Amino acid sequence: VQLQAFGGGLVQAGGSLRLSCAASGRTFSSYAWFRQAPGKEREFVAVINWSGATTYYVDSVKGRFTMSRDNAKNTVYLQMNSLKPEDTAVYYCAAGGSISVRRISYDYWGQGTQVTVSS
């Protein structure tokens, strides 16, 4: 089982990026995005259930980020709009069973992709 996250980069404040996370080996019920800024703990960002009908976001990204999934491609996405410098972090995708905001709930993790937002 492997998760590959990509799509990060350098963008100016107010700009957009779309992260992708492709899973190989199996399909998971839920996927989540977490992020970790320098010197900070890894924090929950967004989660999506099997059908894509249920999503949940941390308050700081609500209205700006949208998570979606394409089960045919075994891929999830995080569309990030109106980016702010405080969104700068390494973004990790995670996969598991039940929908959760807790890191411990996810057994599989991608390698992370750097997002840098300049002011």
Coordinates of N, CA, C and O in Angstrom, one line a residue:
V1 N 0.8 -1.2 0.0 CA 0.0 0.0 0.0 C 0.9 1.2 0.0 O 1.8 1.3 0.8
Q2 N 0.6 2.2 -0.9 CA 1.4 3.4 -1.0 C 0.5 4.6 -1.3 O -0.5 4.5 -2.1
L3 N 0.8 5.7 -0.6 CA 0.1 6.9 -0.9 C 1.2 7.9 -1.4 O 2.2 8.1 -0.8
Q4 N 0.8 8.5 -2.5 CA 1.8 9.5 -3.1 C 1.1 10.9 -3.2 O 0.1 11.0 -3.9
A5 N 1.6 11.8 -2.5 CA 1.0 13.2 -2.5 C 1.9 14.1 -3.4 O 3.1 14.0 -3.3
F6 N 1.3 14.9 -4.1 CA 2.0 15.8 -5.0 C 1.1 17.1 -5.3 O -0.1 17.1 -5.0
G7 N 1.7 18.1 -5.8 CA 1.0 19.3 -6.2 C 1.4 20.5 -5.4 O 0.9 21.6 -5.7
G8 N 2.3 20.3 -4.4 CA 2.7 21.5 -3.6 C 3.5 22.4 -4.5 O 3.9 22.1 -5.6
G9 N 3.9 23.5 -3.8 CA 4.7 24.5 -4.5 C 4.7 25.8 -3.8 O 4.3 26.0 -2.7
L10 N 5.3 26.8 -4.5 CA 5.4 28.2 -4.0 C 4.3 29.0 -4.7 O 4.2 29.1 -5.9
V11 N 3.5 29.8 -3.9 CA 2.5 30.6 -4.4 C 2.3 31.9 -3.6 O 2.7 31.9 -2.4
Q12 N 1.9 32.9 -4.2 CA 1.7 34.2 -3.5 C 0.4 34.1 -2.7 O -0.5 33.4 -3.1
A13 N 0.3 34.9 -1.7 CA -0.9 35.0 -0.9 C -2.1 35.4 -1.8 O -1.9 36.2 -2.7
G14 N -3.2 34.7 -1.6 CA -4.4 34.9 -2.4 C -4.4 33.9 -3.6 O -5.5 33.8 -4.3
G15 N -3.4 33.2 -3.8 CA -3.3 32.2 -4.9 C -3.9 30.9 -4.6 O -4.5 30.7 -3.5
S16 N -3.8 30.0 -5.5 CA -4.5 28.6 -5.4 C -3.5 27.5 -5.7 O -2.5 27.7 -6.5
L17 N -3.7 26.4 -5.1 CA -3.0 25.2 -5.4 C -3.9 24.0 -5.3 O -4.9 24.1 -4.5
R18 N -3.7 22.9 -6.0 CA -4.5 21.7 -5.9 C -3.5 20.6 -5.5 O -2.6 20.3 -6.4
L19 N -3.7 20.0 -4.4 CA -2.9 18.8 -4.0 C -3.6 17.6 -4.4 O -4.9 17.5 -4.4
S20 N -2.9 16.6 -4.8 CA -3.4 15.3 -5.1 C -2.8 14.2 -4.3 O -1.6 14.3 -3.9
C21 N -3.5 13.1 -4.0 CA -2.9 12.0 -3.3 C -3.5 10.7 -3.9 O -4.7 10.5 -3.9
A22 N -2.6 10.0 -4.5 CA -2.9 8.7 -5.2 C -2.6 7.5 -4.3 O -1.5 7.4 -3.8
A23 N -3.6 6.7 -4.2 CA -3.4 5.5 -3.4 C -3.2 4.3 -4.3 O -3.9 4.1 -5.3
S24 N -2.3 3.4 -4.0 CA -2.1 2.2 -4.7 C -2.2 1.0 -3.8 O -1.8 1.1 -2.6
G25 N -2.7 -0.1 -4.2 CA -2.7 -1.3 -3.4 C -4.1 -1.6 -2.8 O -4.4 -2.8 -2.7
R26 N -4.8 -0.6 -2.5 CA -6.2 -0.8 -2.0 C -6.9 0.5 -2.0 O -6.3 1.6 -2.1
T27 N -8.2 0.4 -1.8 CA -9.1 1.6 -1.6 C -9.5 1.7 -0.2 O -9.8 0.7 0.5
F28 N -9.5 2.9 0.3 CA -9.8 3.2 1.7 C -11.1 3.9 1.9 O -11.6 4.6 1.0
S29 N -11.7 3.7 3.0 CA -13.0 4.3 3.3 C -12.9 5.8 3.5 O -13.7 6.6 2.9
S30 N -11.9 6.2 4.2 CA -11.7 7.7 4.4 C -10.3 8.1 4.1 O -9.3 7.3 4.3
Y31 N -10.2 9.3 3.7 CA -8.9 10.0 3.5 C -8.9 11.3 4.2 O -9.9 11.9 4.3
A32 N -7.7 11.7 4.6 CA -7.6 13.0 5.3 C -6.3 13.7 4.8 O -5.4 13.1 4.3
W33 N -6.3 15.0 5.0 CA -5.1 15.8 4.9 C -4.7 16.4 6.2 O -5.6 16.9 6.9
F34 N -3.5 16.3 6.5 CA -2.9 17.0 7.7 C -1.8 17.9 7.2 O -1.3 17.8 6.0
R35 N -1.3 18.8 8.0 CA -0.2 19.6 7.7 C 0.6 19.9 8.9 O 0.2 19.8 10.0
Q36 N 1.9 20.2 8.6 CA 2.9 20.4 9.7 C 3.7 21.6 9.3 O 4.5 21.5 8.3
A37 N 3.6 22.6 10.1 CA 4.5 23.8 9.9 C 5.7 23.6 10.7 O 5.7 22.9 11.7
P38 N 6.8 24.4 10.4 CA 8.1 24.2 11.1 C 7.9 24.6 12.6 O 7.3 25.6 12.9
G39 N 8.3 23.7 13.4 CA 8.2 23.9 14.9 C 6.9 23.6 15.5 O 6.7 23.8 16.7
K40 N 5.9 23.1 14.7 CA 4.6 22.9 15.2 C 4.2 21.4 15.0 O 4.8 20.7 14.2
E41 N 3.2 21.0 15.7 CA 2.7 19.6 15.6 C 1.9 19.5 14.3 O 1.4 20.5 13.8
R42 N 1.8 18.3 13.8 CA 1.0 18.0 12.7 C -0.5 18.2 13.0 O -0.9 17.6 14.1
E43 N -1.2 18.9 12.2 CA -2.6 19.2 12.5 C -3.5 18.8 11.4 O -3.1 18.7 10.2
F44 N -4.7 18.4 11.8 CA -5.7 18.0 10.9 C -6.2 19.2 10.0 O -6.3 20.3 10.5
V45 N -6.4 18.9 8.7 CA -6.9 19.9 7.8 C -8.3 19.6 7.3 O -9.2 20.4 7.3
A46 N -8.4 18.4 6.7 CA -9.7 18.0 6.1 C -9.8 16.5 6.0 O -8.8 15.8 6.0
V47 N -11.0 16.0 5.9 CA -11.3 14.6 5.8 C -12.5 14.3 4.9 O -13.4 15.2 4.8
I48 N -12.5 13.2 4.2 CA -13.6 12.9 3.3 C -14.0 11.4 3.5 O -13.1 10.6 3.7
N49 N -15.3 11.1 3.4 CA -15.7 9.7 3.5 C -15.7 9.0 2.2 O -15.3 9.5 1.2
W50 N -16.1 7.7 2.2 CA -16.1 6.9 1.0 C -16.8 7.5 -0.2 O -16.2 7.5 -1.3
S51 N -18.0 7.9 0.0 CA -18.8 8.4 -1.1 C -18.4 9.9 -1.5 O -18.7 10.3 -2.6
G52 N -17.7 10.5 -0.6 CA -17.4 11.9 -0.9 C -18.5 12.9 -0.4 O -18.4 14.1 -0.6
A53 N -19.6 12.3 0.1 CA -20.7 13.1 0.5 C -20.5 13.8 1.8 O -21.1 14.9 2.1
T54 N -19.5 13.3 2.6 CA -19.2 13.9 3.9 C -17.8 14.4 3.9 O -16.9 13.7 3.7
T55 N -17.7 15.7 4.2 CA -16.3 16.3 4.4 C -16.4 17.1 5.7 O -17.4 17.6 6.1
Y56 N -15.2 17.3 6.2 CA -15.1 18.1 7.4 C -13.7 18.8 7.4 O -12.7 18.2 7.0
Y57 N -13.7 20.1 7.8 CA -12.5 20.9 7.7 C -12.2 21.6 9.0 O -13.1 21.9 9.8
V58 N -11.0 21.8 9.2 CA -10.6 22.6 10.4 C -11.1 24.1 10.1 O -11.2 24.5 9.0
D59 N -11.4 24.8 11.2 CA -12.1 26.1 11.0 C -11.2 27.0 10.2 O -11.8 27.8 9.4
S60 N -9.9 27.0 10.3 CA -9.0 27.9 9.6 C -9.1 27.8 8.1 O -8.6 28.8 7.4
V61 N -9.6 26.7 7.6 CA -9.6 26.6 6.1 C -11.0 26.5 5.5 O -11.1 26.5 4.3
K62 N -12.0 26.5 6.4 CA -13.4 26.5 5.9 C -13.7 27.6 4.9 O -13.3 28.8 5.2
G63 N -14.3 27.3 3.8 CA -14.6 28.3 2.8 C -13.5 28.6 1.9 O -13.7 29.2 0.8
R64 N -12.3 28.0 2.1 CA -11.2 28.3 1.2 C -10.7 27.0 0.6 O -10.2 26.9 -0.5
F65 N -10.7 25.9 1.4 CA -10.2 24.6 0.9 C -11.4 23.7 0.6 O -12.4 23.7 1.3
T66 N -11.3 22.8 -0.4 CA -12.3 21.8 -0.7 C -11.6 20.5 -1.0 O -10.7 20.4 -1.8
M67 N -12.1 19.5 -0.3 CA -11.5 18.1 -0.5 C -12.5 17.3 -1.3 O -13.7 17.4 -1.1
S68 N -12.0 16.5 -2.2 CA -12.8 15.7 -3.1 C -12.1 14.4 -3.4 O -10.9 14.3 -3.0
R69 N -12.8 13.4 -3.9 CA -12.1 12.2 -4.3 C -12.7 11.6 -5.6 O -13.9 11.9 -5.9
D70 N -11.9 10.8 -6.2 CA -12.3 10.1 -7.5 C -11.9 8.7 -7.2 O -10.8 8.3 -7.3
N71 N -12.9 7.9 -6.9 CA -12.7 6.5 -6.5 C -12.2 5.7 -7.7 O -11.5 4.7 -7.5
A72 N -12.6 6.1 -8.9 CA -12.2 5.3 -10.1 C -10.7 5.5 -10.3 O -10.0 4.5 -10.8
K73 N -10.1 6.6 -9.8 CA -8.7 6.8 -9.9 C -8.0 6.6 -8.6 O -6.8 6.7 -8.5
N74 N -8.7 6.2 -7.6 CA -8.2 6.0 -6.2 C -7.3 7.2 -5.8 O -6.2 7.1 -5.3
T75 N -7.9 8.4 -6.0 CA -7.2 9.6 -5.8 C -8.1 10.6 -5.1 O -9.3 10.7 -5.3
V76 N -7.5 11.3 -4.1 CA -8.2 12.4 -3.4 C -7.5 13.7 -3.7 O -6.3 13.8 -4.1
Y77 N -8.2 14.8 -3.6 CA -7.7 16.1 -4.0 C -8.0 17.1 -2.8 O -8.9 17.0 -2.1
L78 N -7.1 18.1 -2.8 CA -7.4 19.2 -1.8 C -7.2 20.5 -2.7 O -6.0 20.9 -3.0
Q79 N -8.3 21.1 -3.0 CA -8.2 22.4 -3.7 C -8.1 23.5 -2.7 O -9.0 23.7 -1.8
M80 N -7.0 24.3 -2.8 CA -6.8 25.3 -1.8 C -6.8 26.7 -2.5 O -6.0 27.0 -3.4
N81 N -7.8 27.5 -2.1 CA -7.9 28.8 -2.7 C -7.7 29.9 -1.6 O -7.7 29.6 -0.4
S82 N -7.5 31.1 -2.0 CA -7.2 32.2 -1.1 C -6.2 31.9 -0.1 O -6.4 32.1 1.1
L83 N -5.1 31.3 -0.6 CA -4.0 30.9 0.4 C -3.4 32.0 1.2 O -3.3 33.2 0.7
K84 N -3.0 31.7 2.4 CA -2.5 32.7 3.3 C -1.1 32.2 3.7 O -0.8 31.0 3.7
P85 N -0.2 33.1 4.1 CA 1.1 32.7 4.6 C 1.0 31.7 5.7 O 1.9 30.8 5.8
E86 N 0.0 31.7 6.5 CA -0.1 30.8 7.6 C -0.5 29.4 7.2 O -0.5 28.4 8.0
D87 N -0.8 29.2 5.9 CA -1.1 27.9 5.3 C 0.2 27.2 4.9 O 0.2 26.0 4.6
T88 N 1.4 27.9 5.0 CA 2.6 27.3 4.7 C 2.9 26.1 5.6 O 2.9 26.2 6.9
A89 N 3.2 24.9 5.0 CA 3.4 23.7 5.8 C 3.7 22.6 4.8 O 3.6 22.7 3.6
V90 N 4.2 21.5 5.4 CA 4.2 20.2 4.6 C 2.9 19.6 4.8 O 2.4 19.4 5.9
Y91 N 2.2 19.2 3.7 CA 0.9 18.6 3.7 C 1.0 17.1 3.5 O 1.7 16.7 2.5
Y92 N 0.4 16.4 4.3 CA 0.4 14.9 4.3 C -1.0 14.4 4.0 O -2.0 14.9 4.6
C93 N -1.1 13.4 3.1 CA -2.4 12.7 3.0 C -2.3 11.4 3.9 O -1.2 10.9 4.1
A94 N -3.5 11.0 4.3 CA -3.5 9.8 5.2 C -4.8 9.1 4.8 O -5.8 9.6 4.3
A95 N -4.7 7.7 5.0 CA -5.9 6.9 4.6 C -6.2 5.9 5.8 O -5.3 5.5 6.5
G96 N -7.5 5.7 5.9 CA -7.9 4.8 7.0 C -9.4 4.3 6.8 O -9.9 4.4 5.7
G97 N -10.0 3.9 7.9 CA -11.3 3.4 7.9 C -12.3 4.4 8.2 O -12.8 5.1 7.3
S98 N -12.6 4.6 9.5 CA -13.7 5.5 9.9 C -13.2 7.0 9.7 O -12.0 7.3 9.9
I99 N -14.1 7.9 9.4 CA -13.7 9.3 9.3 C -13.3 9.8 10.6 O -14.0 9.5 11.6
S100 N -12.2 10.5 10.7 CA -11.7 11.0 11.9 C -10.8 12.2 11.7 O -10.2 12.4 10.6
V101 N -10.7 13.0 12.8 CA -9.8 14.1 12.7 C -8.5 13.8 13.5 O -7.6 14.7 13.6
R102 N -8.4 12.6 14.0 CA -7.2 12.2 14.8 C -6.1 11.5 14.0 O -6.4 10.6 13.3
R103 N -4.9 11.9 14.2 CA -3.8 11.3 13.5 C -3.7 9.8 13.7 O -3.4 9.0 12.8
I104 N -4.0 9.4 15.0 CA -3.9 8.0 15.3 C -4.9 7.1 14.6 O -4.7 5.9 14.5
S105 N -5.9 7.7 14.0 CA -6.9 6.9 13.3 C -6.4 6.4 11.9 O -7.1 5.6 11.3
Y106 N -5.3 6.9 11.5 CA -4.9 6.6 10.1 C -3.6 5.8 10.1 O -2.6 6.1 10.7
D107 N -3.7 4.7 9.4 CA -2.5 3.7 9.4 C -1.6 4.0 8.2 O -0.4 3.6 8.3
Y108 N -2.0 4.7 7.2 CA -1.2 4.9 6.0 C -1.0 6.4 5.7 O -2.0 7.1 5.8
W109 N 0.2 6.7 5.4 CA 0.5 8.1 5.2 C 1.4 8.3 4.0 O 2.2 7.5 3.7
G110 N 1.1 9.4 3.3 CA 2.0 9.8 2.1 C 3.2 10.5 2.6 O 3.4 10.7 3.8
Q111 N 4.1 10.8 1.7 CA 5.4 11.3 2.0 C 5.4 12.8 2.3 O 6.4 13.3 2.8
G112 N 4.3 13.5 2.0 CA 4.2 14.9 2.3 C 4.6 15.8 1.0 O 5.5 15.3 0.3
T113 N 4.0 16.9 0.9 CA 4.3 17.8 -0.2 C 4.4 19.2 0.4 O 3.5 19.6 1.2
Q114 N 5.4 20.0 0.1 CA 5.6 21.3 0.7 C 4.7 22.3 0.0 O 4.7 22.5 -1.3
V115 N 4.0 23.1 0.8 CA 3.3 24.3 0.3 C 3.8 25.5 1.0 O 3.9 25.6 2.2
T116 N 4.3 26.5 0.2 CA 4.8 27.7 0.7 C 4.0 28.9 0.1 O 3.9 29.0 -1.1
V117 N 3.5 29.7 1.0 CA 2.7 30.8 0.6 C 3.5 32.1 1.0 O 3.7 32.3 2.2
S118 N 3.8 32.9 0.0 CA 4.6 34.1 0.3 C 3.6 35.3 0.4 O 2.6 35.4 -0.2
S119 N 4.0 36.2 1.3 CA 3.2 37.4 1.5 C 3.5 38.5 0.6 O 4.4 38.5 -0.2

